[in-house]
Amino acid sequence: MGLARRARTGAARAAAVSAVLVAALLAGCADADQGQADGGEPSKAAASTEPVPEDALDPAHAVAAPGEFTGTQYGDDLLLVSDETIPDEDVDKLLGVKVKKNKGVAAHTLLSYGSFTVDGKVYNVAAVDGAAYRGFTGSRSAEFQEQWDRIAGGEVAVMDHLQKELPIDGEGYLQIGKQRLHVGAWSPAEVESVDVMINSRWGEELGLPENNAVLINTGIASPQAVRERIEKAFGKERFSITALDIVASEGLDLGTFQNVVPVGAFRDAVGTYRYTPIGGGRIAPDPAWVRSYIVTEQVPILGRVTCNKHMMPQLRAALIEVVKRGLAKEIHADEYAGCYYPRFIAGSTKLSNHSFGLALDFNVPGNQRGTVGQMNREVVAIFKYWGFAWGGDWAWTDPMHFELERIVSPG
C-alpha cells in the first residue's frame, strides 16, 4: 500500500512537512524491531553486521557496513515523535495496538532524531542503521548501496532536492552546529521529514536523543484507524503523530501538535518546541513553552521587543555597543519587523528561527532578500561579535535578518 502510494505522490512529497523530525535507528541497536507486512508477531530486523568499510573517509565516526540489500520493503505510514527516549514497555505497547484481529502495526523501526538550523531554516537530521532503515526509504534509495556504505563510513547523505538549498562548502562539507560532516551522497530517500542521514556515532556526537521516535507501517490496516488506537492507548499528548500518507498529498495535519528537538547550542535556547499548525502558514506554539522562553523587554534603539529570553542579553549588549560607537542612527526603529513570529517560512512547511524568538529583522526597506542590502557593515560586525549570524552572508541573501548563532555571555 505504502509503496504504491509513493509512486503516485512523489511530486507532492517535495513540499511536505519537514518540521516534524523523522529520524532513524542507531547503529548500535542491533535488536531493533520490524514486523511482517501483513500482521503477526513482529520480527527482529537485521542490523549492520559487516566490518567497518575499509575506505571509510572518517574512521573515527565509522560503523559496521550494512551489507547488501535484502529486498524487503515497507511503506511509511505514521511517524510518532517523543521528546525523550521511548521506554521498552511503551514500544511493546505500541506493537500490541490492533484495529481488528492481527491488523495494526505491521512493521516499525525505532528512530533517533534532532534538528539543526542553517540560513534561517530548520532541517532534520536522522541517525540511521542502513541495514534496518533502508527498507522504509523507497526502492531507489534502498538499492543505492554506495549511499549506505558512505553513511557507515562516517559521511552524511543529504536529500537530493536540497542540493541547491543547503550550503555545502568547497570541500564538500556540511556544517551542523560545531561539526563539519562530509557529504558522501545525494539521497533519493522518500521517507518524508528526513533531510540528512548520518550514522549512530555521529548521532551520539551531535547529541541526538536516543530512540525517541518510531516510524510505522500499518500493512493492510488503515493508518488513520491505527492512529486512533494509538491515541486511545497512550493519550494524545504522549506522542506527536504525523500521518505520512496524508502529509505526502495534503501537507501537515492541522490541529495536531508537532515536536522539534534541536541539537547543539541551539538546544539550550529552545528546549523541546511543541507547536500546532493552524493554517494560513501560522503555527501555535505550546503556551507553556511560550511562558518559559518568550519575554518582552526594553532594549536600546528598538524599544520594547518580544524575543527568546536566551537571546535578549546578547541583543541588548549588541545594541548598547552600537550606541557607544555612535552608530545608533544606522538602525531605524521605525523599520523594525519583529523577532518572535511563530509561522512557517513563506511557501514552505519549514520553521524559521523567528518561530523560536531567536531572530530579528530591521532596516527592512533597504535590505530585501536576494540583494546586497544597505546594512552598515560595522553594525553587522558588532552583531557577529555578540553571537549573531547575518542573513547577508547566505547564498540567497537576507540582509535585514540577524539570528542567534552561538551563546555569548555579556558578563
C-alpha positions as a printed Julia matrix, in Angstrom:
411×3 Matrix{Float64}:
  0.0     0.0    0.0
  2.68    2.49   1.05
  4.94    1.76  -1.94
  2.17    2.19  -4.47
  1.16    5.41  -2.8
  4.76    6.63  -3.09
  4.68    6.3   -6.86
  1.51    8.41  -7.04
  2.59   11.13  -4.64
  6.32   11.54  -5.25
  5.89   15.08  -6.51
  3.8    16.08  -3.51
  6.47   14.85  -1.09
  8.9    17.54  -2.14
  6.67   20.14  -0.47
  5.56   18.05   2.5
  6.2    18.59   6.21
  9.83   18.91   7.34
  9.41   20.43  10.79
  8.33   17.18  12.4
 11.54   15.29  12.73
 11.74   11.78  11.31
 14.96   10.02  12.23
 16.34    6.53  12.35
 17.9     3.56  14.07
 21.19    3.96  15.87
 23.75    1.52  14.51
 24.33    0.14  18.0
 20.7    -1.0   18.3
 21.26   -4.45  16.85
 17.9    -5.77  18.03
 15.7    -3.04  16.52
 12.23   -4.32  15.68
 10.47   -4.59  12.35
  7.4    -6.68  11.71
  5.79   -8.62   8.92
  3.82   -6.59   6.4
  0.53   -8.4    6.95
  0.36   -8.68  10.69
  1.54  -11.34  13.13
  4.28  -11.06  15.72
  6.95   -8.51  14.87
 10.3    -9.95  13.83
 13.76   -8.58  14.52
 15.36   -6.54  11.76
 18.92   -7.41  10.89
 21.2    -4.58  11.91
 24.59   -3.94  10.34
 26.95   -6.87  10.91
 29.57   -6.3    8.2
 33.0    -4.87   9.05
 33.63   -1.14   9.06
 34.19   -0.06   5.44
 37.9    -0.21   4.54
 37.65    3.02   2.57
 35.86    4.94   5.34
 36.51    8.65   4.91
 36.11    9.26   8.66
 37.23    6.11  10.54
 36.72    7.82  13.91
 32.99    8.01  13.14
 32.63    4.8   11.1
 30.27    1.95  11.99
 29.62   -1.51  10.59
 28.62   -1.53   6.93
 25.03   -2.58   6.13
 25.83   -5.28   3.58
 23.7    -5.94   0.52
 20.02   -5.03   0.44
 17.72   -7.97   1.27
 14.85   -6.67  -0.89
 12.3    -6.32   1.93
 10.43   -3.01   1.74
  7.76   -1.28   3.79
  5.6     1.8    3.44
  5.99    4.74   5.83
  2.53    5.44   7.21
  2.85    7.02  10.67
  5.62    8.88  12.46
  5.47    9.05  16.26
  7.78   11.52  17.99
  8.6    11.94  21.67
 10.94   14.47  23.25
 12.82   11.71  25.06
 13.75    8.05  24.71
 10.69    5.83  24.3
 10.83    3.15  27.03
 10.81   -0.51  26.01
  7.45   -1.04  27.67
  5.9     1.69  25.54
  7.4     0.14  22.42
  5.87   -3.21  23.38
  2.55   -1.5   23.99
  2.7     0.1   20.54
  3.35   -3.28  18.93
  0.22   -4.6   20.63
 -2.05   -1.95  19.1
 -4.57   -3.65  16.8
 -7.52   -2.42  14.77
 -9.05   -5.86  14.28
 -7.54   -9.31  14.72
 -3.88   -9.03  13.68
 -4.2    -5.75  11.78
 -2.28   -2.85  13.29
  1.42   -2.11  13.48
  2.78   -4.35  10.74
  6.35   -3.05  10.69
  8.22   -0.42  12.61
 11.65    0.96  13.25
 12.88    2.93  16.25
 14.44    6.29  15.43
 16.8     8.82  16.97
 16.34   12.32  15.62
 17.06   16.0   16.03
 17.18   19.26  14.11
 19.69   21.91  13.15
 19.42   25.37  11.64
 21.12   26.72   8.53
 20.47   30.07   6.85
 17.39   30.66   8.98
 15.72   27.31   8.27
 15.31   24.24  10.45
 16.4    20.92   8.95
 16.01   17.35  10.19
 18.92   15.03  10.87
 18.48   11.29  11.4
 21.0     8.8   12.75
 20.35    5.56  10.85
 21.41    1.94  10.68
 21.31    1.32   6.95
 20.51   -2.38   7.24
 17.38   -1.8    9.32
 16.18    1.55   7.96
 16.71    1.34   4.21
 13.59   -0.78   3.66
 11.43    2.21   4.59
 13.11    4.64   2.19
 11.75    3.58  -1.24
 13.27    1.27  -3.83
 15.71    3.74  -5.42
 17.17    4.65  -2.06
 17.14    1.14  -0.61
 19.14   -0.18  -3.58
 21.6     2.73  -3.58
 24.38    0.72  -1.93
 27.06    3.42  -2.06
 24.83    5.72  -0.03
 24.59    3.3    2.87
 28.31    2.46   2.74
 29.19    6.16   2.82
 26.93    6.73   5.84
 28.54    3.78   7.62
 31.95    5.25   6.79
 31.22    8.45   8.69
 29.83   10.6    5.88
 26.33   12.03   5.51
 23.62   11.59   2.91
 21.59   14.7    2.08
 18.24   14.55   0.32
 18.8    15.29  -3.35
 16.12   18.01  -3.53
 18.26   20.11  -1.17
 21.29   20.33  -3.48
 20.61   23.98  -4.29
 19.41   24.88  -0.8
 21.81   23.55   1.83
 25.18   25.31   1.82
 27.95   22.76   1.21
 31.47   24.22   1.36
 34.1    23.88  -1.35
 35.45   20.69   0.2
 32.05   19.02   0.28
 31.29   19.52   3.98
 28.02   20.44   5.7
 28.15   22.37   8.98
 25.83   21.02  11.7
 26.3    23.03  14.87
 30.04   22.99  15.57
 30.69   19.88  13.47
 31.67   19.58   9.79
 30.37   16.42   8.15
 31.37   15.34   4.66
 28.51   14.85   2.2
 29.0    11.4    0.7
 25.76   11.07  -1.27
 22.75   12.95  -2.54
 19.94   10.68  -1.45
 16.71    9.76  -3.26
 15.2     8.51   0.02
 11.43    9.02   0.19
 10.73    8.99   3.93
  9.28   12.44   4.49
 10.8    14.79   7.06
 14.38   13.48   6.88
 16.79   15.97   5.34
 20.12   14.47   6.38
 21.05   10.88   7.3
 24.07   10.08   9.49
 25.22    7.03  11.42
 24.96    6.38  15.15
 28.42    7.61  16.08
 27.73   10.98  14.55
 24.31   10.88  16.2
 25.92   10.47  19.59
 28.41   13.26  18.91
 25.64   15.64  17.87
 23.63   14.73  20.97
 20.58   13.23  19.27
 18.1    11.79  21.79
 18.27    8.0   21.56
 15.25    6.17  20.11
 12.78    8.98  20.7
 10.65    8.31  17.64
  9.19    5.4   15.74
  8.32    5.02  12.07
  5.37    2.7   11.46
  3.94    0.75   8.56
  0.34   -0.38   9.12
  0.21   -3.07   6.44
 -3.36   -3.58   5.22
 -4.83   -1.63   8.14
 -5.89    2.0    7.74
 -3.2     4.36   9.1
 -5.96    6.6   10.44
 -7.57    3.73  12.33
 -4.22    2.66  13.81
 -3.52    6.25  14.79
 -6.82    6.47  16.64
 -6.0     3.29  18.55
 -2.56    4.59  19.48
 -4.02    7.87  20.75
 -6.61    5.94  22.74
 -3.94    3.7   24.26
 -1.44    6.47  25.13
 -3.43    9.7   25.12
 -2.98   12.46  22.58
 -0.14   14.14  24.45
  2.24   11.17  24.65
  3.47   11.43  21.05
  3.19   13.87  18.21
  1.82   11.78  15.35
  2.19   12.64  11.68
  0.26   10.64   9.1
  2.84   10.49   6.32
  0.37    9.32   3.69
 -1.78   12.4    4.28
  1.2    14.71   4.55
  2.52   13.49   1.23
 -0.58   14.68  -0.61
 -2.09   17.4    1.57
  0.61   18.8    3.88
  0.61   18.94   7.66
 -2.1    17.51   9.85
 -3.84   20.59  11.15
 -4.72   20.61  14.82
 -2.12   18.01  15.88
  0.99   19.09  17.77
  4.46   18.54  16.37
  7.85   18.3   18.09
 11.15   20.0   17.29
 14.06   18.69  19.36
 17.19   20.72  18.44
 20.78   19.6   18.91
 23.9    21.56  19.88
 23.91   25.01  21.47
 20.63   25.7   19.69
 19.0    23.23  22.1
 19.76   25.41  25.14
 17.73   28.31  23.77
 14.82   26.21  22.51
 14.42   23.07  24.62
 11.7    20.88  23.15
  9.47   23.02  20.97
  5.92   21.82  20.5
  3.55   23.53  18.12
  0.27   23.02  16.3
 -0.22   24.03  12.64
 -3.32   26.22  12.49
 -3.5    27.08   8.8
 -2.5    30.04   6.71
  1.16   29.34   7.3
  0.74   30.01  11.01
  1.55   27.81  14.0
  0.5    27.88  17.64
  3.4    27.03  19.99
  2.68   25.25  23.25
  1.64   28.02  25.71
  3.88   26.5   28.38
  6.86   26.85  26.03
  5.96   30.47  25.3
  5.73   31.25  29.02
  9.14   29.65  29.61
 11.08   31.13  26.72
  9.46   34.29  25.32
  9.81   37.64  27.09
  9.09   41.3   26.28
 11.76   43.74  27.4
 13.11   47.22  26.7
 16.3    47.43  24.62
 18.28   50.4   23.22
 17.23   51.92  19.87
 14.38   49.47  19.14
 12.41   49.98  22.37
 10.2    47.13  23.6
 10.82   43.85  21.77
  9.46   40.33  22.23
 12.14   37.65  21.81
 13.58   34.47  23.3
 14.95   35.13  26.8
 18.24   33.41  25.91
 18.87   35.87  23.09
 17.85   39.02  24.94
 21.13   39.65  26.85
 23.16   39.41  23.65
 20.74   41.58  21.7
 20.9    44.24  24.41
 24.71   44.06  24.53
 24.98   44.42  20.75
 22.66   47.42  20.69
 24.49   49.07  23.61
 27.74   48.75  21.67
 26.08   50.18  18.55
 25.1    53.23  20.63
 28.58   53.56  22.2
 30.2    53.61  18.75
 27.9    56.39  17.6
 26.05   54.15  15.11
 22.53   54.32  16.58
 21.3    56.23  13.53
 22.22   53.21  11.37
 19.38   51.15  12.93
 15.95   52.52  12.11
 13.45   51.74  14.88
 10.53   52.51  12.58
 11.76   49.83  10.13
 11.97   47.04  12.7
  9.92   44.0   11.56
  9.86   41.89  14.71
 11.57   39.0   16.45
  9.14   36.37  17.74
  6.87   35.38  14.88
  5.51   31.79  15.02
  4.85   30.73  11.44
  6.35   28.75   8.59
  8.73   30.29   6.07
  6.58   31.58   3.21
  5.79   28.89   0.66
  7.09   26.01   2.78
  6.48   23.92   5.89
  9.9    24.74   7.36
 10.23   26.8   10.52
 12.43   29.87  10.69
 14.27   30.95  13.83
 11.61   33.65  14.25
  9.36   30.81  15.44
 11.67   30.41  18.44
 12.17   34.14  19.01
 15.83   33.79  18.04
 15.93   36.14  15.05
 15.09   39.76  14.3
 14.67   41.86  11.17
 15.36   45.6   10.96
 16.03   48.26   8.32
 13.61   46.31   6.14
 13.02   48.57   3.08
 16.66   48.75   2.0
 17.58   45.16   2.81
 15.33   42.85   0.85
 16.06   39.19   0.13
 18.41   38.5   -2.73
 20.1    41.92  -2.53
 23.42   43.12  -1.17
 21.45   45.43   1.08
 22.31   48.71   2.77
 23.1    47.38   6.26
 26.02   49.22   7.84
 28.9    46.73   7.91
 30.21   47.98  11.25
 26.79   47.24  12.75
 26.97   43.79  11.16
 30.41   43.21  12.73
 29.09   44.2   16.16
 26.2    41.76  15.93
 28.52   38.98  14.77
 30.8    39.66  17.74
 27.83   39.25  20.05
 26.94   35.83  18.65
 24.6    36.63  15.75
 24.67   35.28  12.2
 23.8    37.72   9.42
 21.46   36.83   6.57
 23.56   38.93   4.21
 26.16   36.13   4.24
 23.75   33.48   2.97
 23.7    32.06  -0.54
 20.3    33.72  -1.03
 20.89   36.89   0.92
 18.53   38.28   3.57
 20.42   41.37   4.81
 17.64   42.57   7.14
 17.92   39.34   9.15
 20.08   38.55  12.21
 19.72   35.35  14.23
 21.35   33.75  17.26
 24.28   31.55  16.21
 26.08   30.98  19.49
 25.66   31.82  23.16
 27.91   34.69  24.31
 27.89   35.93  27.91
 27.81   39.74  28.12
 29.38   39.41  31.57
